C-alpha positions as a Python dict, from the first residue, in 0.01 Angstrom:
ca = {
    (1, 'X'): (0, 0, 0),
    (2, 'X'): (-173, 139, -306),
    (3, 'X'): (-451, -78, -325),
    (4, 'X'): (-514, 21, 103),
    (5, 'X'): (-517, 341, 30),
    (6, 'X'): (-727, 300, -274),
    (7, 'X'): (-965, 73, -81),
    (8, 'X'): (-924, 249, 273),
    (9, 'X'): (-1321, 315, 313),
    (10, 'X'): (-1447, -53, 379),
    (11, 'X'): (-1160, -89, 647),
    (12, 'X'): (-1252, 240, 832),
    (13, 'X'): (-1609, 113, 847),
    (14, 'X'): (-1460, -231, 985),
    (15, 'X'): (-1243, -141, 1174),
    (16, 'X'): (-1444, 32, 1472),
    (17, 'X'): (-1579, -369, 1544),
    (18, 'X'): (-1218, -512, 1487),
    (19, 'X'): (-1071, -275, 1753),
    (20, 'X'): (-1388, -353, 2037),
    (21, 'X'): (-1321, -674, 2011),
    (22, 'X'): (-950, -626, 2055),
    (23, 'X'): (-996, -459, 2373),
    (24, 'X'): (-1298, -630, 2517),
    (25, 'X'): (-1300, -950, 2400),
    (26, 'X'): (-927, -1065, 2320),
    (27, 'X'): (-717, -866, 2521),
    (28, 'X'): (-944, -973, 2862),
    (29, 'X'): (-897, -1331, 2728),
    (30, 'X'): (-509, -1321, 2706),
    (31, 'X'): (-507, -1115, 3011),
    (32, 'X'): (-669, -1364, 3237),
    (33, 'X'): (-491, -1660, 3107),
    (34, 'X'): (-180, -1417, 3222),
    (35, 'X'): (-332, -1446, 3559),
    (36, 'X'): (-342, -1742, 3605),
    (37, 'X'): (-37, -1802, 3618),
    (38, 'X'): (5, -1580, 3892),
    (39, 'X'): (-83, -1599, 4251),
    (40, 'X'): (-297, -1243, 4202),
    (41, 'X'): (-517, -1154, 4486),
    (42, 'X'): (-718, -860, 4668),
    (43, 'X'): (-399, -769, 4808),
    (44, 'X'): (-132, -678, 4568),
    (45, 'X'): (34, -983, 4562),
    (46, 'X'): (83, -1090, 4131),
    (47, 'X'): (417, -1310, 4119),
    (48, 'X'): (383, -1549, 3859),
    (49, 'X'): (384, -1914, 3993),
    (50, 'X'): (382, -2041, 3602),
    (51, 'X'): (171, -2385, 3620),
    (52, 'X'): (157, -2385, 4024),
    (53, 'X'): (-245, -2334, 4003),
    (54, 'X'): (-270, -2617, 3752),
    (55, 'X'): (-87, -2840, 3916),
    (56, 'X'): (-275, -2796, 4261),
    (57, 'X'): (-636, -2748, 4083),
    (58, 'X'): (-550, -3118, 3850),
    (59, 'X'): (-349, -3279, 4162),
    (60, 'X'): (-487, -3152, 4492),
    (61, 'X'): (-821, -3013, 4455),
    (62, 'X'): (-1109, -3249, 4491),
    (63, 'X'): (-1355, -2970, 4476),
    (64, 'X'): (-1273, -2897, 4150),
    (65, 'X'): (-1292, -3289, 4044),
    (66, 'X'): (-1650, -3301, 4237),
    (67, 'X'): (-1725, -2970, 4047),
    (68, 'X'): (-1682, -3138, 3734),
    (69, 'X'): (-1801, -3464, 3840),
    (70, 'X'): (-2164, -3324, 3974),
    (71, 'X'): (-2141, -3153, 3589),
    (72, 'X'): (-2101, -3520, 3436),
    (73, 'X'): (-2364, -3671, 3593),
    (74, 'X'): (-2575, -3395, 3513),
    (75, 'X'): (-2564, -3412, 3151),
    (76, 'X'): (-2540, -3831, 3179),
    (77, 'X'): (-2891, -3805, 3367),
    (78, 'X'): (-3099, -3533, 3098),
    (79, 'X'): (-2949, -3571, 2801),
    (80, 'X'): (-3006, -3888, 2666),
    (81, 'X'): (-3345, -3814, 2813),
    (82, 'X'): (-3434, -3466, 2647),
    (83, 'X'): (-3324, -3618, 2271),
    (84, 'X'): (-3558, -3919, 2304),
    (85, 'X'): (-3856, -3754, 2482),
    (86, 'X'): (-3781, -3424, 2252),
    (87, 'X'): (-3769, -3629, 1949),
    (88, 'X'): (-4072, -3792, 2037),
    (89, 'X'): (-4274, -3476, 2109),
    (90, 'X'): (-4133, -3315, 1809),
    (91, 'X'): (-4292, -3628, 1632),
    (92, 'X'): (-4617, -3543, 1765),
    (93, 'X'): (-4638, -3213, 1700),
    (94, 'X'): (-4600, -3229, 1312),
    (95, 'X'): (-4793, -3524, 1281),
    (96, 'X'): (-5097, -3489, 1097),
    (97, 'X'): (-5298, -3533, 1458),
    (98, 'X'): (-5175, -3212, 1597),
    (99, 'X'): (-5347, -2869, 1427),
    (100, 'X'): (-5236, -2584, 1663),
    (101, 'X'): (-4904, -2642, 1597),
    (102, 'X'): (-4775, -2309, 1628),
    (103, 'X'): (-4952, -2290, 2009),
    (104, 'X'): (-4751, -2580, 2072),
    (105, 'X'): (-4425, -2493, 1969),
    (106, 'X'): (-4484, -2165, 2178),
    (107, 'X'): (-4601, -2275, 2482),
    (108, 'X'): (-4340, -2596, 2483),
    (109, 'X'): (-4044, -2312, 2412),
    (110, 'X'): (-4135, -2056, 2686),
    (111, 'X'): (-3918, -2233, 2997),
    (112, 'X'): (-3604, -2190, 2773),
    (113, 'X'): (-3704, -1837, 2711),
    (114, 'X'): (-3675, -1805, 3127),
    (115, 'X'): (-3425, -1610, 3262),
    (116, 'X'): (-3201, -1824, 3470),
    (117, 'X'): (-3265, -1631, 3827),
    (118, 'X'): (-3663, -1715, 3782),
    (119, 'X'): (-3608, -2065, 3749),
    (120, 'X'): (-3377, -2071, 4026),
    (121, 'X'): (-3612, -1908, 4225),
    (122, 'X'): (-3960, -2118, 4100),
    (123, 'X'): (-3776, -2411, 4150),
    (124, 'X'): (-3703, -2326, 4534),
    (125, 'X'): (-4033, -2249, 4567),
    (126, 'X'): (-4142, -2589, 4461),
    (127, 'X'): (-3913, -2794, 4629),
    (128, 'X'): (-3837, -2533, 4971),
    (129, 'X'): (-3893, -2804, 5271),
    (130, 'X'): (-4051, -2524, 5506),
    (131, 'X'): (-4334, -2397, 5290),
    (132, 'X'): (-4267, -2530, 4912),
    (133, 'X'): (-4572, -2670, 4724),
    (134, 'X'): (-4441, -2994, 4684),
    (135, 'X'): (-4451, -3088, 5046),
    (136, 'X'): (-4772, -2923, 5107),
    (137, 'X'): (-4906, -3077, 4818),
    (138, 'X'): (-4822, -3422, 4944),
    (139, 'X'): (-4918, -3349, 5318),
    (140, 'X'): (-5197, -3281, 5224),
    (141, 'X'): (-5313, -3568, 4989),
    (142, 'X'): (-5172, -3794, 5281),
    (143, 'X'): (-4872, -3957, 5073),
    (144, 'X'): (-4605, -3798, 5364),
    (145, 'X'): (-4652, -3691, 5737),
    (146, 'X'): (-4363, -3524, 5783),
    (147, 'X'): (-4218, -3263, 5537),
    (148, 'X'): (-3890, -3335, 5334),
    (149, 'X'): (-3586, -3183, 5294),
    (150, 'X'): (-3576, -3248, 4907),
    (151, 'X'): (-3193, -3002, 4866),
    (152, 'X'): (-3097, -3073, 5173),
    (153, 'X'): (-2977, -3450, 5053),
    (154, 'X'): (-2721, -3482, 4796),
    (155, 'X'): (-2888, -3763, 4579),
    (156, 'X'): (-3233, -3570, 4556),
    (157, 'X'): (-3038, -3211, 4533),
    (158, 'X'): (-2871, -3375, 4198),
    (159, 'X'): (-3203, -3449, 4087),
    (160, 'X'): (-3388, -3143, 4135),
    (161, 'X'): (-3088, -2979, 3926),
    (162, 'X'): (-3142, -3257, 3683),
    (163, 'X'): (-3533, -3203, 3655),
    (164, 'X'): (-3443, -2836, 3630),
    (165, 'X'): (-3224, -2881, 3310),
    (166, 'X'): (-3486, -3077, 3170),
    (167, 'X'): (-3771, -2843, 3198),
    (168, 'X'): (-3574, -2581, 3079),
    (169, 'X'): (-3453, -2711, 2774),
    (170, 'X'): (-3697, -2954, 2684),
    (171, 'X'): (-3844, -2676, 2471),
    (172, 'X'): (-3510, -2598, 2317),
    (173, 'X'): (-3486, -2977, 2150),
    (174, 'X'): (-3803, -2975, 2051),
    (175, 'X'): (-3788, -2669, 1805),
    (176, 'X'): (-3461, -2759, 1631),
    (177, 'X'): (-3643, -3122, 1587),
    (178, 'X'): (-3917, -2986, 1465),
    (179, 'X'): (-3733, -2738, 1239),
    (180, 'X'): (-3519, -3053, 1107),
    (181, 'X'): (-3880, -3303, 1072),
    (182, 'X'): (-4028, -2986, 834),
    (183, 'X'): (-3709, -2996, 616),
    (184, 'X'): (-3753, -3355, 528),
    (185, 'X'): (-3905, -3408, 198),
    (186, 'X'): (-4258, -3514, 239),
    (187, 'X'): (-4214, -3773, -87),
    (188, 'X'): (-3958, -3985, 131),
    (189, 'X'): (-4181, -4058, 401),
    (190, 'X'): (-4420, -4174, 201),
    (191, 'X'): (-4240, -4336, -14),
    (192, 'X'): (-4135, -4571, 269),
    (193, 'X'): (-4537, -4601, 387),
    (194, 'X'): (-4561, -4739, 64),
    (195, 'X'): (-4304, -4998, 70),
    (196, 'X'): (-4496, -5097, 418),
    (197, 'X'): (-4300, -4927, 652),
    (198, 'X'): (-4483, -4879, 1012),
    (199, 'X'): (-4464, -4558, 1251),
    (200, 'X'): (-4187, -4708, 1451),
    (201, 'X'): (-3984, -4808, 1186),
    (202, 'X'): (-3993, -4469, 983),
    (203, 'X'): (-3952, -4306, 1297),
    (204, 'X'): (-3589, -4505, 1355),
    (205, 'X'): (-3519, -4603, 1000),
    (206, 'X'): (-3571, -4207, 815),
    (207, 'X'): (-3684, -3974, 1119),
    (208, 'X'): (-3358, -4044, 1388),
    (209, 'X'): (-3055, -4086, 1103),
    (210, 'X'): (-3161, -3743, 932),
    (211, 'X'): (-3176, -3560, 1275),
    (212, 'X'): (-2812, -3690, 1309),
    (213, 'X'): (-2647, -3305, 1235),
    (214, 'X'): (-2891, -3144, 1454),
    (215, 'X'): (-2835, -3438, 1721),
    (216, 'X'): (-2449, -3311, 1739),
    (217, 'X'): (-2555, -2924, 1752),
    (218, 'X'): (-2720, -2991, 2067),
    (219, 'X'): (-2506, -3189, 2215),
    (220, 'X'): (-2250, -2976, 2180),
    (221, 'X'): (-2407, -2684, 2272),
    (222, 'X'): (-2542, -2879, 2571),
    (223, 'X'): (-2229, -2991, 2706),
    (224, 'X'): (-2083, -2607, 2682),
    (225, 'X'): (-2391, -2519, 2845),
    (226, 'X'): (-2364, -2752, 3141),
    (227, 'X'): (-2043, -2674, 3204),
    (228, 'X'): (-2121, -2310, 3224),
    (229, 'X'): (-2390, -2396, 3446),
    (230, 'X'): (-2395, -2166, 3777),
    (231, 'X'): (-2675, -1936, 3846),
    (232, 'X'): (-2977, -2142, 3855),
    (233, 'X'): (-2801, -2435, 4150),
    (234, 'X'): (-2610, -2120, 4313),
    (235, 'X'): (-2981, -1934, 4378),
    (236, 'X'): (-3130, -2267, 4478),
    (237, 'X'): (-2871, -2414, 4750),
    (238, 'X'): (-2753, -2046, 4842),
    (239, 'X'): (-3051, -1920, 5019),
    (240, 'X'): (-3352, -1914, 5221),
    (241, 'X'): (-3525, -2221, 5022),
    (242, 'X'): (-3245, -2492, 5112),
    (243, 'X'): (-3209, -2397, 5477),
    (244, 'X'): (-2816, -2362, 5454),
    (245, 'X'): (-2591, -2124, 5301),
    (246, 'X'): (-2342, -2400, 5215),
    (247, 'X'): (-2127, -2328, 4922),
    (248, 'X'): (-2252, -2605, 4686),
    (249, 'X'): (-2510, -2797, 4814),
    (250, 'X'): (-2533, -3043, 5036),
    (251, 'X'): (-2168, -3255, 5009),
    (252, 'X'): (-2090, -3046, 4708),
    (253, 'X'): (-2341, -3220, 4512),
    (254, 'X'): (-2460, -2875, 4323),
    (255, 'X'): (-2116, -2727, 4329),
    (256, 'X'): (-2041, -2654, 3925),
    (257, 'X'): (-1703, -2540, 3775),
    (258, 'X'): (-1829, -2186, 3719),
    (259, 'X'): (-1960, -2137, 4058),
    (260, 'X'): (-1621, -2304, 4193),
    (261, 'X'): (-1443, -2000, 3986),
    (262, 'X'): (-1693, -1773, 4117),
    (263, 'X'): (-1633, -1896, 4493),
    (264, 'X'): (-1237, -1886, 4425),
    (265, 'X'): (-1230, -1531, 4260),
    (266, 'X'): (-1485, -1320, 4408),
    (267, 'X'): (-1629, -1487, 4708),
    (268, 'X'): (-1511, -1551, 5111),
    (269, 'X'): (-1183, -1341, 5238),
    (270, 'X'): (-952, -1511, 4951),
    (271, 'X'): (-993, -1328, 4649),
    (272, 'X'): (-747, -1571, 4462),
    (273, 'X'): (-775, -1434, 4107),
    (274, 'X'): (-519, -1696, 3991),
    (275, 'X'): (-678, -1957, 4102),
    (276, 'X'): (-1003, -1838, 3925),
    (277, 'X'): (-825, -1773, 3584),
    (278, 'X'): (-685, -2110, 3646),
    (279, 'X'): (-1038, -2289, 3696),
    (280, 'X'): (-1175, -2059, 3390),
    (281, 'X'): (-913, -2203, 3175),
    (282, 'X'): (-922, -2582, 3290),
    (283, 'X'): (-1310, -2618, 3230),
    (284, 'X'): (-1236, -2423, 2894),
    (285, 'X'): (-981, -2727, 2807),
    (286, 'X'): (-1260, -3020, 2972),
    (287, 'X'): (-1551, -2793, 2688),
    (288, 'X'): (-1302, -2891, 2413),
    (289, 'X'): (-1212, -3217, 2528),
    (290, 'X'): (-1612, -3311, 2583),
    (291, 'X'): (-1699, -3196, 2236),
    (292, 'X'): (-1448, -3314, 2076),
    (293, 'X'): (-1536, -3713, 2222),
    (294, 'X'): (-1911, -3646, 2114),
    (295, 'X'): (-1808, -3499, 1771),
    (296, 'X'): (-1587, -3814, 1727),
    (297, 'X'): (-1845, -4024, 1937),
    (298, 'X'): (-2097, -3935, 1650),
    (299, 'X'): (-1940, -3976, 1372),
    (300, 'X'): (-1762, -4299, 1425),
    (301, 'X'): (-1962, -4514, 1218),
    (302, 'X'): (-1899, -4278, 909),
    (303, 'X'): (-1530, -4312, 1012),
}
């Protein structure tokens, strides 16, 4: 007791930051995983159900399975995609060929710096089947007749989203590669140049095994991030651009976790708060279980 009152100034000047995060970051955590295991709503109704909303979201609820399904697919399609093609580009760009790197690195990193509701919004634009340059462009060159309804099918809806995750994060890749190429000693490149090593082969052999940490960072981050997905499909396949105001798509095939919660909680006449919470919690659980099978997946040959 002594030494805290002896000491009391550095926990004064802490304590201000402890005590936010108490009451907007903790106790709003413990207080929605309260809720759901209630049946809360708009209403007053709050009896607690304990694992009622679990049971029907993991048992009954096949829009919570597609949810997380569309979600899967997703990050199946661009990931594997956005490490090779931004490991490739980040190869480029500090190779001795390139000289404007820094123009590069800036002008390949501005999409990630996009807010969210723009790209939602360009991406309509480009893909709207009434007046979106995409069909105009190809009525006009001759390569269609008739205009297509790109979002209004579920297998080219999942790839617009797809293309959109790509673009937008394609920049994102390439700057931690390129960060992790420039910490590389120059002397063991060419060290292996001098034992005859080609392009290729320092590219697989040196290049790919020492981007291994920042290969896990991003796919980490990239399956919280997909998860967490919402805005960008939700402006897309809510509005004027997909010609229906279908929650989710066309068949669900847009229809994320995050914009399920949202739908659950906030949206329609329901207002079932419980359900939300329970949704919130559930693709908290899937975010550990994902990156805890690529941490594992990653390491296994170290194992």
């Amino acid at each position: 007791m002594k030494a805290l009152t002896k000491h009391k100034w550095p926990y004064l000047f802490v304590a201000p930051y402890f005590l936010s995060y108490a009451v907007f970051g903790l106790f709003p955590l413990l207080f929605t995983l309260y809720i759901s295991f209630t049946n809360w709503d708009l209403f007053g109704n709050h009896d607690f159900v304990g694992l009622d909303n679990y049971k029907q979201l993991f048992l009954h609820d096949t829009y919570f399975w597609k949810s997380l399904g569309n979600v899967l697919i997703y990050l199946v399609a661009y990931l594997p995609a956005l490490i090779i093609v931004g490991m490739l580009c980040a190869s480029l760009i500090e190779s001795k060929f390139i000289r404007r790197k820094a123009f590069f690195r800036l002008g390949i990193f501005t999409p990630y710096m996009t807010t969210p509701v723009a790209i939602g919004i360009i991406f309509a634009m480009v893909f709207d089947w009434q007046g979106g340059m995409l069909n105009n462009f190809l009525v006009q060159i001759g390569l269609i007749s008739e205009k297509i309804n790109w979002m209004g099918e579920p297998d080219t809806a999942r790839w617009i989203i797809i293309l959109m995750l790509f673009w937008k994060n394609l920049g994102y890749f390439i700057m931690f590669y390129c960060a992790g190429m420039a910490s590389v000693e120059p002397s063991v490149y060419e060290a292996a140049v001098v034992d005859g090593a080609s392009p290729k082969d320092v590219f697989l052999n040196i290049t790919v095994p020492l981007l291994k940490p920042i290969n896990l960072f991003l796919i980490i981050t990239s399956i919280i991030g997909g998860l967490q997905l919402v805005e960008e499909p939700m402006l897309m396949f809510s509005g004027w651009a997909s010609g229906s105001s279908l929650v989710g798509g066309p068949e669900g095939s847009a229809f994320t976790p995050i914009w399920y919660m949202f739908d659950a909680a906030f949206n329609g006449s329901s207002f079932k708060y419980g359900k939300g919470a329970a949704i919130a919690y559930s693709t908290f659980l899937f975010i550990a279980l994902f990156s805890l099978a690529g941490i594992k997946w990653l390491n296994r040959k170290e194992s």
